[in-house]
XYZ file of C-alpha atoms in Angstrom:
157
model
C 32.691 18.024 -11.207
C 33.759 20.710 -13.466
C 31.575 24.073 -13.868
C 31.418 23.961 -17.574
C 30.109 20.427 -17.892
C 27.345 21.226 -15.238
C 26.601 24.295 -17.026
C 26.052 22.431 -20.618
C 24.159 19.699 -19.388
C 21.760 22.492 -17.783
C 22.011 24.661 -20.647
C 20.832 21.033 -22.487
C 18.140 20.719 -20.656
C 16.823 23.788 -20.711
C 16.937 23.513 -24.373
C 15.111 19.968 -24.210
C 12.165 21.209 -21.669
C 11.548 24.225 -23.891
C 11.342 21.794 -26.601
C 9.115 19.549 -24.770
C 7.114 22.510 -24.179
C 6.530 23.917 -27.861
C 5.945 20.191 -28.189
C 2.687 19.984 -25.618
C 1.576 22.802 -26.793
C 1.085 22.129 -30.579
C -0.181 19.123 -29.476
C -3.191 20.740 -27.247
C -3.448 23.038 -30.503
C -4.426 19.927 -32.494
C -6.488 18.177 -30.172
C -8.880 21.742 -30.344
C -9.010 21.709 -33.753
C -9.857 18.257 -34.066
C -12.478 18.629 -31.338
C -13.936 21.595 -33.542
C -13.843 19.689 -36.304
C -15.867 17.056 -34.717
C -18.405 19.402 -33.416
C -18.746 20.967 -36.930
C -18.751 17.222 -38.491
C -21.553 16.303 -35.901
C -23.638 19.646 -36.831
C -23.491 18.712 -40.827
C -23.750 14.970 -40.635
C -25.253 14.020 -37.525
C -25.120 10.298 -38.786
C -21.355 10.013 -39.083
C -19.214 8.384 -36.486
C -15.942 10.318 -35.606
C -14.376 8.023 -33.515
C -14.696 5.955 -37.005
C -12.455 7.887 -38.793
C -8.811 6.070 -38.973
C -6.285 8.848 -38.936
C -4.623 9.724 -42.213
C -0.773 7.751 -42.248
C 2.196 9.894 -43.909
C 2.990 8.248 -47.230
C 6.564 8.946 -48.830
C 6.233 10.944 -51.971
C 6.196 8.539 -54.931
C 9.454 9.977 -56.617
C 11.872 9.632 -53.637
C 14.528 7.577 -55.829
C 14.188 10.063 -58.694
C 15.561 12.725 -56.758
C 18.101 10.967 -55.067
C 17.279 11.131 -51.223
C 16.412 7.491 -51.210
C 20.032 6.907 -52.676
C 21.483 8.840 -50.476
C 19.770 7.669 -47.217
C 20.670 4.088 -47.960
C 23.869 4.835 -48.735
C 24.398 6.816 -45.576
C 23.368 3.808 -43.114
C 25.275 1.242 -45.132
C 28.360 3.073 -44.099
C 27.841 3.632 -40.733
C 26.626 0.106 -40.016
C 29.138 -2.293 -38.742
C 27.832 -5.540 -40.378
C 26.044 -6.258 -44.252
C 22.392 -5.336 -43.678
C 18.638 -6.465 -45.037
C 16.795 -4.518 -47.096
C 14.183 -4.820 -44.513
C 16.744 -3.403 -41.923
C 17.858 -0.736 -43.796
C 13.783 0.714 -44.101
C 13.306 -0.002 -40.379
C 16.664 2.557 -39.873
C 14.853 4.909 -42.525
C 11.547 5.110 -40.459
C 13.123 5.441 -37.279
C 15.624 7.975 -38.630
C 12.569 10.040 -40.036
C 10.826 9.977 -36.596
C 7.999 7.843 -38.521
C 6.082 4.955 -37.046
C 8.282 2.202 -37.236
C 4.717 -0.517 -36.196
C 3.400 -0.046 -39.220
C 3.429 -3.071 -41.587
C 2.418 -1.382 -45.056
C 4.609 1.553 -44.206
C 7.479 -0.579 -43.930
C 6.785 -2.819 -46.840
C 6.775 0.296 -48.860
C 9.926 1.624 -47.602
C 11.175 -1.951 -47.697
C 10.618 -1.678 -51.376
C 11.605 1.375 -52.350
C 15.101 0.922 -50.544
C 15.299 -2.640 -52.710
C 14.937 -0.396 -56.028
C 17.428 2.188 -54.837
C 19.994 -0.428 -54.010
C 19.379 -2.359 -56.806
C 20.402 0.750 -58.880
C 23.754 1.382 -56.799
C 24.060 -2.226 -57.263
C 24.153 -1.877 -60.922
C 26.894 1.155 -60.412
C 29.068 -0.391 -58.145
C 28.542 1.389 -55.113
C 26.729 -1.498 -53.214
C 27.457 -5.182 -52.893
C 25.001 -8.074 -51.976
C 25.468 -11.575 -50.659
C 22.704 -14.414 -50.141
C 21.328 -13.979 -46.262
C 18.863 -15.554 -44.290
C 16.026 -16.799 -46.501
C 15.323 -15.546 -49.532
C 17.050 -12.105 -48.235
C 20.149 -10.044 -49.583
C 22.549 -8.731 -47.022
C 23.549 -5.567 -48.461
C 27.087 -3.517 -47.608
C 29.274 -0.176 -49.801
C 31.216 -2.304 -52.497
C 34.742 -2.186 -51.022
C 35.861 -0.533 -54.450
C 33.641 2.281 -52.538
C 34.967 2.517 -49.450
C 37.337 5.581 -48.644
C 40.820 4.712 -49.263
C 43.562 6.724 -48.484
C 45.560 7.971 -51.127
C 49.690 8.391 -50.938
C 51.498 10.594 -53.253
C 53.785 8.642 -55.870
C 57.382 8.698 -55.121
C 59.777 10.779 -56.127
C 62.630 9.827 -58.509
C-alpha cells in the first residue's frame, strides 16, 4: 500500500474522531442545561411534567422561495439525479441533505410543498419539465432546453 494513501486516510480520521469529539461534547453540554432547566422548571412549577414537554422541531423559514435557496436546491438535485423525480422525492433529498429528520411526516409535507411551488415557478420559466407519474404525482426533470450544451464556434469562410 502506498504511504500517502495510509497517511490521508489517518489524517481522515483523525479529522472525523476530533469531530466526533466536539460532537459528544456539545451534546453533554445540552443535556446539563436541559437538566438545569428542569430543576429550575420543577422549583417554579412543581405541578408541571417535564418529561411532557415534546421537543421543539426546526421549521424552514417561511420565505425560502423568495430568496431563492429553495430554487436553487431543487434545481441542484434535479441535475444530479439520473432519472425524473417526485416532488415528494426531491423534499426527502432536501431533508436528508440538510441533516434534518427525514421521519417526520409534517416536516416533509411542508418541504413537499414548498418544493411543488418552487418547481412550479421554474416550470413556468422553462427550466423544469414535468410528466404524469405514479398516481396523481408529477415526475419532475431540468427542461432539456436547460441542460448544458456544448457550444462550437461557427465556421470560418
Amino acid at each position: 500500500m502506498t504511504d500517502y494513501m495510509v497517511t490521508g486516510l489517518v489524517k481522515k480520521r483523525a479529522e472525523l474522531a476530533g469531530e466526533l469529539e466536539r460532537t459528544h461534547e456539545r451534546l453533554r453540554e445540552l443535556v446539563q442545561q436541559l437538566e438545569h432547566l428542569d430543576a429550575t422548571l420543577r422549583l417554579v412549577a412543581p405541578d408541571v411534567e417535564v418529561e411532557a414537554i415534546r421537543p421543539k422541531a426546526f421549521r424552514p423559514p417561511d420565505d425560502w422561495s423568495k430568496r431563492g435557496q429553495m430554487s436553487r436546491l431543487v434545481l441542484s438535485i434535479l441535475r444530479q439525479a439520473k432519472e425524473p423525480l417526485t416532488s415528494r422525492e426531491i423534499a426527502a433529498q432536501m431533508l436528508l441533505e440538510r441533516a434534518l429528520d427525514t421521519s417526520d411526516q409534517r416536516m416533509l409535507r411542508t418541504m413537499t410543498k414548498r418544493v411543488s411551488t418552487a418547481l412550479r415557478d421554474q416550470r413556468e420559466k422553462g427550466r423544469v419539465e414535468s410528466e404524469d407519474g405514479p398516481g396523481t404525482y408529477q415526475l419532475w426533470s431540468v427542461s432539456r432546453s436547460e441542460a448544458p450544451t456544448r457550444c462550437l464556434p461557427a465556421p470560418q469562410r
